[in-house]
PDB file of C-alpha atoms in Angstrom:
ATOM      1  CA  MET A 219     116.577  40.042 156.827  1.00 57.00           C
ATOM      2  CA  THR A 220     119.696  38.425 157.040  1.00 47.00           C
ATOM      3  CA  SER A 221     119.674  33.924 158.243  1.00 38.00           C
ATOM      4  CA  ASP A 222     120.899  34.961 161.853  1.00 41.00           C
ATOM      5  CA  GLN A 223     118.344  37.044 161.899  1.00 44.00           C
ATOM      6  CA  GLY A 224     115.614  35.598 161.714  1.00 47.00           C
ATOM      7  CA  ASP A 225     112.165  35.638 163.578  1.00 57.00           C
ATOM      8  CA  LYS A 226     113.289  37.538 166.512  1.00 73.00           C
ATOM      9  CA  GLY A 227     111.089  39.622 167.466  1.00 86.00           C
ATOM     10  CA  ILE A 228     108.412  38.567 164.780  1.00 95.00           C
ATOM     11  CA  ASP A 229     105.138  37.751 165.040  1.00 96.00           C
ATOM     12  CA  ALA A 230     103.364  36.848 161.682  1.00 95.00           C
ATOM     13  CA  SER A 231     100.036  36.508 163.866  1.00 96.00           C
ATOM     14  CA  VAL A 232      99.745  39.784 165.012  1.00 97.00           C
ATOM     15  CA  PRO A 233      97.102  41.477 163.040  1.00 98.00           C
ATOM     16  CA  PRO A 234      98.201  45.747 163.011  1.00 98.00           C
ATOM     17  CA  SER A 235      96.699  47.532 166.233  1.00 98.00           C
ATOM     18  CA  GLY A 236      94.392  49.903 163.169  1.00 97.00           C
ATOM     19  CA  SER A 237      94.392  51.253 159.798  1.00 97.00           C
ATOM     20  CA  GLY A 238      96.455  55.017 161.478  1.00 98.00           C
ATOM     21  CA  CYS A 239      98.662  55.305 164.496  1.00 98.00           C
ATOM     22  CA  VAL A 240      97.695  55.127 168.038  1.00 98.00           C
ATOM     23  CA  GLU A 241      98.824  56.978 169.584  1.00 98.00           C
ATOM     24  CA  CYS A 242      98.170  60.053 166.847  1.00 98.00           C
ATOM     25  CA  ASP A 243      94.726  58.701 166.622  1.00 98.00           C
ATOM     26  CA  GLU A 244      94.112  58.954 169.956  1.00 98.00           C
ATOM     27  CA  ALA A 245      95.244  62.925 170.697  1.00 97.00           C
ATOM     28  CA  GLY A 246      93.450  63.807 167.145  1.00 97.00           C
ATOM     29  CA  GLY A 247      96.861  64.170 166.031  1.00 97.00           C
ATOM     30  CA  TRP A 248      98.118  63.426 162.434  1.00 98.00           C
ATOM     31  CA  TRP A 249     101.268  61.853 161.239  1.00 98.00           C
ATOM     32  CA  PHE A 250     103.416  61.514 157.231  1.00 97.00           C
ATOM     33  CA  HIS A 251     103.844  58.360 156.827  1.00 98.00           C
ATOM     34  CA  LEU A 252     103.501  54.641 159.227  1.00 98.00           C
ATOM     35  CA  ARG A 253     105.283  52.084 160.695  1.00 98.00           C
ATOM     36  CA  ARG A 254     103.893  48.555 161.646  1.00 98.00           C
ATOM     37  CA  CYS A 255     105.230  46.318 165.276  1.00 98.00           C
ATOM     38  CA  ALA A 256     106.334  43.568 163.354  1.00 97.00           C
ATOM     39  CA  GLN A 257     106.190  41.776 167.937  1.00 97.00           C
ATOM     40  CA  CYS A 258     103.049  43.337 168.556  1.00 98.00           C
ATOM     41  CA  GLY A 259     100.880  44.906 165.530  1.00 98.00           C
ATOM     42  CA  HIS A 260     101.649  48.085 167.556  1.00 98.00           C
ATOM     43  CA  VAL A 261     100.983  51.419 164.450  1.00 98.00           C
ATOM     44  CA  GLY A 262     102.560  53.971 165.051  1.00 98.00           C
ATOM     45  CA  CYS A 263     104.082  56.894 162.692  1.00 98.00           C
ATOM     46  CA  CYS A 264     107.285  57.676 161.403  1.00 97.00           C
ATOM     47  CA  ASP A 265     110.269  59.388 162.511  1.00 96.00           C
ATOM     48  CA  SER A 266     109.633  61.825 159.635  1.00 95.00           C
ATOM     49  CA  SER A 267     106.175  62.502 161.295  1.00 96.00           C
ATOM     50  CA  PRO A 268     105.994  65.020 163.844  1.00 95.00           C
ATOM     51  CA  ALA A 269     104.878  62.942 166.773  1.00 97.00           C
ATOM     52  CA  LYS A 270     107.057  59.772 165.960  1.00 97.00           C
ATOM     53  CA  HIS A 271     105.384  58.085 167.558  1.00 98.00           C
ATOM     54  CA  ALA A 272     106.778  54.421 166.170  1.00 98.00           C
ATOM     55  CA  THR A 273     110.583  54.794 167.647  1.00 98.00           C
ATOM     56  CA  GLY A 274     108.552  55.939 170.584  1.00 98.00           C
ATOM     57  CA  HIS A 275     107.325  51.997 171.399  1.00 98.00           C
ATOM     58  CA  PHE A 276     110.088  50.831 171.130  1.00 98.00           C
ATOM     59  CA  ARG A 277     111.722  53.135 173.199  1.00 98.00           C
ATOM     60  CA  GLU A 278     109.458  51.490 175.943  1.00 98.00           C
ATOM     61  CA  THR A 279     108.961  47.703 174.443  1.00 97.00           C
ATOM     62  CA  GLY A 280     111.908  46.827 173.431  1.00 96.00           C
ATOM     63  CA  HIS A 281     110.174  45.723 170.341  1.00 97.00           C
ATOM     64  CA  PRO A 282     113.038  45.651 167.972  1.00 96.00           C
ATOM     65  CA  LEU A 283     111.201  45.428 164.180  1.00 97.00           C
ATOM     66  CA  VAL A 284     109.243  47.295 162.001  1.00 98.00           C
ATOM     67  CA  GLN A 285     107.499  47.294 158.892  1.00 98.00           C
ATOM     68  CA  SER A 286     106.803  50.253 156.046  1.00 98.00           C
ATOM     69  CA  PHE A 287     102.245  49.887 156.949  1.00 98.00           C
ATOM     70  CA  GLU A 288     102.366  52.157 153.515  1.00 98.00           C
ATOM     71  CA  PRO A 289     100.802  50.602 150.180  1.00 97.00           C
ATOM     72  CA  GLY A 290     103.134  48.572 147.384  1.00 96.00           C
ATOM     73  CA  GLU A 291     105.967  48.425 150.772  1.00 96.00           C
ATOM     74  CA  ASN A 292     107.045  45.551 153.021  1.00 95.00           C
ATOM     75  CA  TRP A 293     110.884  46.854 153.954  1.00 98.00           C
ATOM     76  CA  TYR A 294     111.952  46.331 157.912  1.00 97.00           C
ATOM     77  CA  TRP A 295     113.797  48.056 159.661  1.00 97.00           C
ATOM     78  CA  ASP A 296     115.619  46.517 162.696  1.00 97.00           C
ATOM     79  CA  TYR A 297     116.134  50.331 165.281  1.00 97.00           C
ATOM     80  CA  ALA A 298     118.238  48.329 166.919  1.00 96.00           C
ATOM     81  CA  SER A 299     121.235  47.507 164.402  1.00 96.00           C
ATOM     82  CA  ASN A 300     119.871  50.273 162.051  1.00 97.00           C
ATOM     83  CA  GLU A 301     119.393  48.374 160.101  1.00 97.00           C
ATOM     84  CA  MET A 302     117.357  47.880 156.529  1.00 97.00           C
ATOM     85  CA  TYR A 303     116.134  44.847 155.264  1.00 97.00           C
ATOM     86  CA  GLU A 304     114.240  45.030 151.921  1.00 96.00           C
ATOM     87  CA  SER A 305     111.694  42.356 152.728  1.00 93.00           C
ATOM     88  CA  GLY A 306     111.410  39.926 155.784  1.00 93.00           C
ATOM     89  CA  PRO A 307     108.196  37.368 156.566  1.00 94.00           C
ATOM     90  CA  GLU A 308     104.917  38.508 155.866  1.00 95.00           C
ATOM     91  CA  LEU A 309     103.277  39.547 158.213  1.00 97.00           C
ATOM     92  CA  ALA A 310      99.219  38.837 159.074  1.00 98.00           C
ATOM     93  CA  ALA A 311      96.503  41.335 157.416  1.00 98.00           C
ATOM     94  CA  PRO A 312      96.166  44.242 156.617  1.00 98.00           C
ATOM     95  CA  VAL A 313      99.576  44.653 155.507  1.00 97.00           C
ATOM     96  CA  SER A 314      99.062  48.715 154.911  1.00 98.00           C
ATOM     97  CA  HIS A 315      96.553  51.412 155.972  1.00 97.00           C
ATOM     98  CA  PRO A 316      93.629  51.727 152.753  1.00 97.00           C
ATOM     99  CA  ALA A 317      94.821  52.753 149.890  1.00 95.00           C
ATOM    100  CA  GLU A 318      92.439  55.684 150.515  1.00 96.00           C
ATOM    101  CA  GLN A 319      93.959  55.999 153.117  1.00 96.00           C
ATOM    102  CA  PRO A 320      96.036  59.825 151.841  1.00 95.00           C
ATOM    103  CA  ALA A 321      99.806  60.025 153.404  1.00 94.00           C
ATOM    104  CA  PRO A 322     100.436  62.486 154.645  1.00 97.00           C
ATOM    105  CA  GLY A 323      97.007  61.981 156.879  1.00 97.00           C
ATOM    106  CA  PRO A 324      94.248  61.241 157.915  1.00 97.00           C
ATOM    107  CA  ALA A 325      92.302  62.565 155.818  1.00 94.00           C
ATOM    108  CA  GLY A 326      91.066  66.012 157.456  1.00 95.00           C
ATOM    109  CA  ARG A 327      93.454  66.548 160.447  1.00 96.00           C
ATOM    110  CA  VAL A 328      96.772  66.938 158.241  1.00 97.00           C
ATOM    111  CA  PRO A 329      97.089  71.494 158.743  1.00 95.00           C
ATOM    112  CA  ALA A 330      97.427  73.003 155.594  1.00 94.00           C
ATOM    113  CA  ASP A 331     100.964  73.632 155.981  1.00 94.00           C
ATOM    114  CA  TRP A 332     102.338  70.331 156.136  1.00 95.00           C
ATOM    115  CA  ALA A 333     105.340  69.615 154.790  1.00 93.00           C
ATOM    116  CA  LYS A 334     106.601  73.598 156.591  1.00 92.00           C
ATOM    117  CA  THR A 335     105.452  71.446 159.203  1.00 87.00           C
ATOM    118  CA  LEU A 336     107.631  68.521 158.431  1.00 85.00           C
ATOM    119  CA  ARG A 337     111.173  70.349 157.462  1.00 76.00           C
ATOM    120  CA  ALA A 338     110.718  72.622 160.974  1.00 64.00           C
TER     121      ALA A 338
END
């Protein structure tokens, strides 16, 4: 992140809302990859996922920054400016979903034709 971006929209003390997309878990849905709101910790599914809940969270709340919630990834995306940042402040643990949780996930809810579904 650039120095003028600072910590706008980031609360590094807030833990993630869970290990999966909040809305998909409530509805029994599935996701491709996960994103974590850097301001409130909401975990939502990415725009490659059928429901795009992370973007929906931004639209509903105005919280501009998400960090990848995938193991080994620490980049940020700024919805307000459509910019990606290769790194940024370290957020409260855990910093990703459990490594054993598959992507797409969660196990048992991903349809057999998931790749076709994402291309539709």
